[in-house]
Amino acid sequence: MDRTCRSQVQQLILSCRIDGTPLPDSIGKAEEEACRQAFEENSSILSSTSTLQADVARVLRNLKYDVEEEVIEESTGYSLDIYLPKENMVVEVDGPFHYCRDSRQPL
């Protein structure tokens, strides 16, 4: 199974955990760890800081918040745009538009 497929399986694993659904028997501990690693690698590769995200982080720092950017959340492997550790709060910055894959056409 390649990294992209393992990353998708990690989404299934997280969904099963949230729903309380047992994992398929075919997903053993070693495969589960490989899926998590693939998901984290993809998160790191795909994450980028937008100008808007940098502006939001700057404003939060100016307001004296302790700010961490592009943090990998340990229990899920998700990349978090901005984390405020003292408040235990996450800020996701999505910007004004979302686009269709491989286009600049707004949804």
mmCIF file with all atom_site columns, C-alpha atoms in Angstrom:
data_model
loop_
_atom_site.group_PDB
_atom_site.id
_atom_site.type_symbol
_atom_site.label_atom_id
_atom_site.label_alt_id
_atom_site.label_comp_id
_atom_site.label_asym_id
_atom_site.label_entity_id
_atom_site.label_seq_id
_atom_site.pdbx_PDB_ins_code
_atom_site.Cartn_x
_atom_site.Cartn_y
_atom_site.Cartn_z
_atom_site.occupancy
_atom_site.B_iso_or_equiv
_atom_site.pdbx_formal_charge
_atom_site.auth_seq_id
_atom_site.auth_comp_id
_atom_site.auth_asym_id
_atom_site.auth_atom_id
_atom_site.pdbx_PDB_model_num
ATOM 1   C CA . MET A 1 1   ? 0.000   0.000  0.000   1.00 0.00 ? 1   MET A CA 1
ATOM 2   C CA . ASP A 1 2   ? 1.462   3.414  -0.924  1.00 0.00 ? 2   ASP A CA 1
ATOM 3   C CA . ARG A 1 3   ? 1.625   6.499  1.327   1.00 0.00 ? 3   ARG A CA 1
ATOM 4   C CA . THR A 1 4   ? -1.481  8.112  -0.147  1.00 0.00 ? 4   THR A CA 1
ATOM 5   C CA . CYS A 1 5   ? -3.550  4.981  0.435   1.00 0.00 ? 5   CYS A CA 1
ATOM 6   C CA . ARG A 1 6   ? -2.196  4.551  3.964   1.00 0.00 ? 6   ARG A CA 1
ATOM 7   C CA . SER A 1 7   ? -3.032  8.194  4.675   1.00 0.00 ? 7   SER A CA 1
ATOM 8   C CA . GLN A 1 8   ? -6.629  7.530  3.619   1.00 0.00 ? 8   GLN A CA 1
ATOM 9   C CA . VAL A 1 9   ? -6.780  4.412  5.791   1.00 0.00 ? 9   VAL A CA 1
ATOM 10  C CA . GLN A 1 10  ? -5.682  6.588  8.730   1.00 0.00 ? 10  GLN A CA 1
ATOM 11  C CA . GLN A 1 11  ? -8.815  8.682  8.143   1.00 0.00 ? 11  GLN A CA 1
ATOM 12  C CA . LEU A 1 12  ? -10.858 5.462  8.408   1.00 0.00 ? 12  LEU A CA 1
ATOM 13  C CA . ILE A 1 13  ? -9.041  4.518  11.619  1.00 0.00 ? 13  ILE A CA 1
ATOM 14  C CA . LEU A 1 14  ? -9.786  7.921  13.163  1.00 0.00 ? 14  LEU A CA 1
ATOM 15  C CA . SER A 1 15  ? -13.429 7.697  12.105  1.00 0.00 ? 15  SER A CA 1
ATOM 16  C CA . CYS A 1 16  ? -13.760 4.219  13.654  1.00 0.00 ? 16  CYS A CA 1
ATOM 17  C CA . ARG A 1 17  ? -12.241 5.474  16.901  1.00 0.00 ? 17  ARG A CA 1
ATOM 18  C CA . ILE A 1 18  ? -14.634 8.435  17.044  1.00 0.00 ? 18  ILE A CA 1
ATOM 19  C CA . ASP A 1 19  ? -17.682 6.278  16.223  1.00 0.00 ? 19  ASP A CA 1
ATOM 20  C CA . GLY A 1 20  ? -16.626 3.405  18.478  1.00 0.00 ? 20  GLY A CA 1
ATOM 21  C CA . THR A 1 21  ? -16.603 1.043  15.499  1.00 0.00 ? 21  THR A CA 1
ATOM 22  C CA . PRO A 1 22  ? -14.098 -1.833 15.728  1.00 0.00 ? 22  PRO A CA 1
ATOM 23  C CA . LEU A 1 23  ? -11.243 -1.668 13.243  1.00 0.00 ? 23  LEU A CA 1
ATOM 24  C CA . PRO A 1 24  ? -11.188 -4.303 10.503  1.00 0.00 ? 24  PRO A CA 1
ATOM 25  C CA . ASP A 1 25  ? -9.097  -7.342 11.474  1.00 0.00 ? 25  ASP A CA 1
ATOM 26  C CA . SER A 1 26  ? -6.816  -6.664 8.502   1.00 0.00 ? 26  SER A CA 1
ATOM 27  C CA . ILE A 1 27  ? -5.475  -3.524 10.210  1.00 0.00 ? 27  ILE A CA 1
ATOM 28  C CA . GLY A 1 28  ? -2.913  -4.736 12.712  1.00 0.00 ? 28  GLY A CA 1
ATOM 29  C CA . LYS A 1 29  ? -0.808  -2.566 15.027  1.00 0.00 ? 29  LYS A CA 1
ATOM 30  C CA . ALA A 1 30  ? 2.109   -2.338 12.581  1.00 0.00 ? 30  ALA A CA 1
ATOM 31  C CA . GLU A 1 31  ? -0.170  -1.330 9.698   1.00 0.00 ? 31  GLU A CA 1
ATOM 32  C CA . GLU A 1 32  ? -1.991  1.147  11.933  1.00 0.00 ? 32  GLU A CA 1
ATOM 33  C CA . GLU A 1 33  ? 1.332   2.814  12.829  1.00 0.00 ? 33  GLU A CA 1
ATOM 34  C CA . ALA A 1 34  ? 2.382   2.880  9.143   1.00 0.00 ? 34  ALA A CA 1
ATOM 35  C CA . CYS A 1 35  ? -0.930  4.572  8.274   1.00 0.00 ? 35  CYS A CA 1
ATOM 36  C CA . ARG A 1 36  ? -0.447  7.166  10.992  1.00 0.00 ? 36  ARG A CA 1
ATOM 37  C CA . GLN A 1 37  ? 3.093   7.912  9.806   1.00 0.00 ? 37  GLN A CA 1
ATOM 38  C CA . ALA A 1 38  ? 1.891   8.283  6.206   1.00 0.00 ? 38  ALA A CA 1
ATOM 39  C CA . PHE A 1 39  ? -0.891  10.623 7.325   1.00 0.00 ? 39  PHE A CA 1
ATOM 40  C CA . GLU A 1 40  ? 1.558   12.788 9.299   1.00 0.00 ? 40  GLU A CA 1
ATOM 41  C CA . GLU A 1 41  ? 3.986   12.883 6.362   1.00 0.00 ? 41  GLU A CA 1
ATOM 42  C CA . ASN A 1 42  ? 1.191   13.961 4.006   1.00 0.00 ? 42  ASN A CA 1
ATOM 43  C CA . SER A 1 43  ? 0.055   16.598 6.498   1.00 0.00 ? 43  SER A CA 1
ATOM 44  C CA . SER A 1 44  ? 3.579   18.005 6.644   1.00 0.00 ? 44  SER A CA 1
ATOM 45  C CA . ILE A 1 45  ? 4.002   17.973 2.866   1.00 0.00 ? 45  ILE A CA 1
ATOM 46  C CA . LEU A 1 46  ? 0.607   19.546 2.159   1.00 0.00 ? 46  LEU A CA 1
ATOM 47  C CA . SER A 1 47  ? 0.616   22.142 4.915   1.00 0.00 ? 47  SER A CA 1
ATOM 48  C CA . SER A 1 48  ? 1.582   25.664 4.027   1.00 0.00 ? 48  SER A CA 1
ATOM 49  C CA . THR A 1 49  ? 1.181   29.008 5.679   1.00 0.00 ? 49  THR A CA 1
ATOM 50  C CA . SER A 1 50  ? -0.967  31.490 3.784   1.00 0.00 ? 50  SER A CA 1
ATOM 51  C CA . THR A 1 51  ? -0.590  35.242 4.067   1.00 0.00 ? 51  THR A CA 1
ATOM 52  C CA . LEU A 1 52  ? -3.904  35.344 5.915   1.00 0.00 ? 52  LEU A CA 1
ATOM 53  C CA . GLN A 1 53  ? -2.740  32.689 8.372   1.00 0.00 ? 53  GLN A CA 1
ATOM 54  C CA . ALA A 1 54  ? 0.503   34.605 8.998   1.00 0.00 ? 54  ALA A CA 1
ATOM 55  C CA . ASP A 1 55  ? -1.533  37.779 9.577   1.00 0.00 ? 55  ASP A CA 1
ATOM 56  C CA . VAL A 1 56  ? -3.829  36.023 12.068  1.00 0.00 ? 56  VAL A CA 1
ATOM 57  C CA . ALA A 1 57  ? -0.800  34.612 13.938  1.00 0.00 ? 57  ALA A CA 1
ATOM 58  C CA . ARG A 1 58  ? 0.843   38.057 14.012  1.00 0.00 ? 58  ARG A CA 1
ATOM 59  C CA . VAL A 1 59  ? -2.295  39.692 15.419  1.00 0.00 ? 59  VAL A CA 1
ATOM 60  C CA . LEU A 1 60  ? -2.578  36.987 18.090  1.00 0.00 ? 60  LEU A CA 1
ATOM 61  C CA . ARG A 1 61  ? 1.076   37.510 19.043  1.00 0.00 ? 61  ARG A CA 1
ATOM 62  C CA . ASN A 1 62  ? 0.466   41.273 19.216  1.00 0.00 ? 62  ASN A CA 1
ATOM 63  C CA . LEU A 1 63  ? -2.386  40.510 21.626  1.00 0.00 ? 63  LEU A CA 1
ATOM 64  C CA . LYS A 1 64  ? 0.215   38.665 23.760  1.00 0.00 ? 64  LYS A CA 1
ATOM 65  C CA . TYR A 1 65  ? -0.929  35.118 23.017  1.00 0.00 ? 65  TYR A CA 1
ATOM 66  C CA . ASP A 1 66  ? 1.634   32.326 22.922  1.00 0.00 ? 66  ASP A CA 1
ATOM 67  C CA . VAL A 1 67  ? 1.303   31.108 19.310  1.00 0.00 ? 67  VAL A CA 1
ATOM 68  C CA . GLU A 1 68  ? 2.525   27.892 17.679  1.00 0.00 ? 68  GLU A CA 1
ATOM 69  C CA . GLU A 1 69  ? 2.015   27.452 13.931  1.00 0.00 ? 69  GLU A CA 1
ATOM 70  C CA . GLU A 1 70  ? 1.646   24.259 11.870  1.00 0.00 ? 70  GLU A CA 1
ATOM 71  C CA . VAL A 1 71  ? 1.537   21.899 14.850  1.00 0.00 ? 71  VAL A CA 1
ATOM 72  C CA . ILE A 1 72  ? 0.921   18.190 14.326  1.00 0.00 ? 72  ILE A CA 1
ATOM 73  C CA . GLU A 1 73  ? -1.768  17.113 16.820  1.00 0.00 ? 73  GLU A CA 1
ATOM 74  C CA . GLU A 1 74  ? -0.446  14.006 18.585  1.00 0.00 ? 74  GLU A CA 1
ATOM 75  C CA . SER A 1 75  ? -3.607  11.930 18.938  1.00 0.00 ? 75  SER A CA 1
ATOM 76  C CA . THR A 1 76  ? -4.845  12.379 15.356  1.00 0.00 ? 76  THR A CA 1
ATOM 77  C CA . GLY A 1 77  ? -1.842  13.428 13.259  1.00 0.00 ? 77  GLY A CA 1
ATOM 78  C CA . TYR A 1 78  ? -3.751  16.428 11.889  1.00 0.00 ? 78  TYR A CA 1
ATOM 79  C CA . SER A 1 79  ? -1.817  19.586 11.048  1.00 0.00 ? 79  SER A CA 1
ATOM 80  C CA . LEU A 1 80  ? -3.189  22.534 13.017  1.00 0.00 ? 80  LEU A CA 1
ATOM 81  C CA . ASP A 1 81  ? -2.778  26.015 11.546  1.00 0.00 ? 81  ASP A CA 1
ATOM 82  C CA . ILE A 1 82  ? -2.407  27.844 14.857  1.00 0.00 ? 82  ILE A CA 1
ATOM 83  C CA . TYR A 1 83  ? -2.293  26.462 18.371  1.00 0.00 ? 83  TYR A CA 1
ATOM 84  C CA . LEU A 1 84  ? -2.597  28.596 21.522  1.00 0.00 ? 84  LEU A CA 1
ATOM 85  C CA . PRO A 1 85  ? -1.132  26.255 24.167  1.00 0.00 ? 85  PRO A CA 1
ATOM 86  C CA . LYS A 1 86  ? -1.995  28.292 27.284  1.00 0.00 ? 86  LYS A CA 1
ATOM 87  C CA . GLU A 1 87  ? -5.648  28.401 26.166  1.00 0.00 ? 87  GLU A CA 1
ATOM 88  C CA . ASN A 1 88  ? -5.543  24.870 24.710  1.00 0.00 ? 88  ASN A CA 1
ATOM 89  C CA . MET A 1 89  ? -7.235  26.346 21.632  1.00 0.00 ? 89  MET A CA 1
ATOM 90  C CA . VAL A 1 90  ? -6.813  25.751 17.905  1.00 0.00 ? 90  VAL A CA 1
ATOM 91  C CA . VAL A 1 91  ? -7.413  28.314 15.151  1.00 0.00 ? 91  VAL A CA 1
ATOM 92  C CA . GLU A 1 92  ? -7.914  26.997 11.621  1.00 0.00 ? 92  GLU A CA 1
ATOM 93  C CA . VAL A 1 93  ? -7.515  29.659 8.932   1.00 0.00 ? 93  VAL A CA 1
ATOM 94  C CA . ASP A 1 94  ? -9.330  28.735 5.724   1.00 0.00 ? 94  ASP A CA 1
ATOM 95  C CA . GLY A 1 95  ? -9.248  32.044 3.874   1.00 0.00 ? 95  GLY A CA 1
ATOM 96  C CA . PRO A 1 96  ? -11.979 33.637 1.817   1.00 0.00 ? 96  PRO A CA 1
ATOM 97  C CA . PHE A 1 97  ? -12.342 30.884 -0.793  1.00 0.00 ? 97  PHE A CA 1
ATOM 98  C CA . HIS A 1 98  ? -12.024 27.162 -1.198  1.00 0.00 ? 98  HIS A CA 1
ATOM 99  C CA . TYR A 1 99  ? -11.123 25.890 -4.639  1.00 0.00 ? 99  TYR A CA 1
ATOM 100 C CA . CYS A 1 100 ? -11.863 22.819 -6.702  1.00 0.00 ? 100 CYS A CA 1
ATOM 101 C CA . ARG A 1 101 ? -8.904  20.472 -6.928  1.00 0.00 ? 101 ARG A CA 1
ATOM 102 C CA . ASP A 1 102 ? -6.253  21.527 -9.454  1.00 0.00 ? 102 ASP A CA 1
ATOM 103 C CA . SER A 1 103 ? -8.080  24.752 -10.326 1.00 0.00 ? 103 SER A CA 1
ATOM 104 C CA . ARG A 1 104 ? -8.425  28.282 -9.072  1.00 0.00 ? 104 ARG A CA 1
ATOM 105 C CA . GLN A 1 105 ? -12.203 28.136 -9.453  1.00 0.00 ? 105 GLN A CA 1
ATOM 106 C CA . PRO A 1 106 ? -14.021 28.941 -6.180  1.00 0.00 ? 106 PRO A CA 1
ATOM 107 C CA . LEU A 1 107 ? -16.540 26.377 -4.999  1.00 0.00 ? 107 LEU A CA 1
#
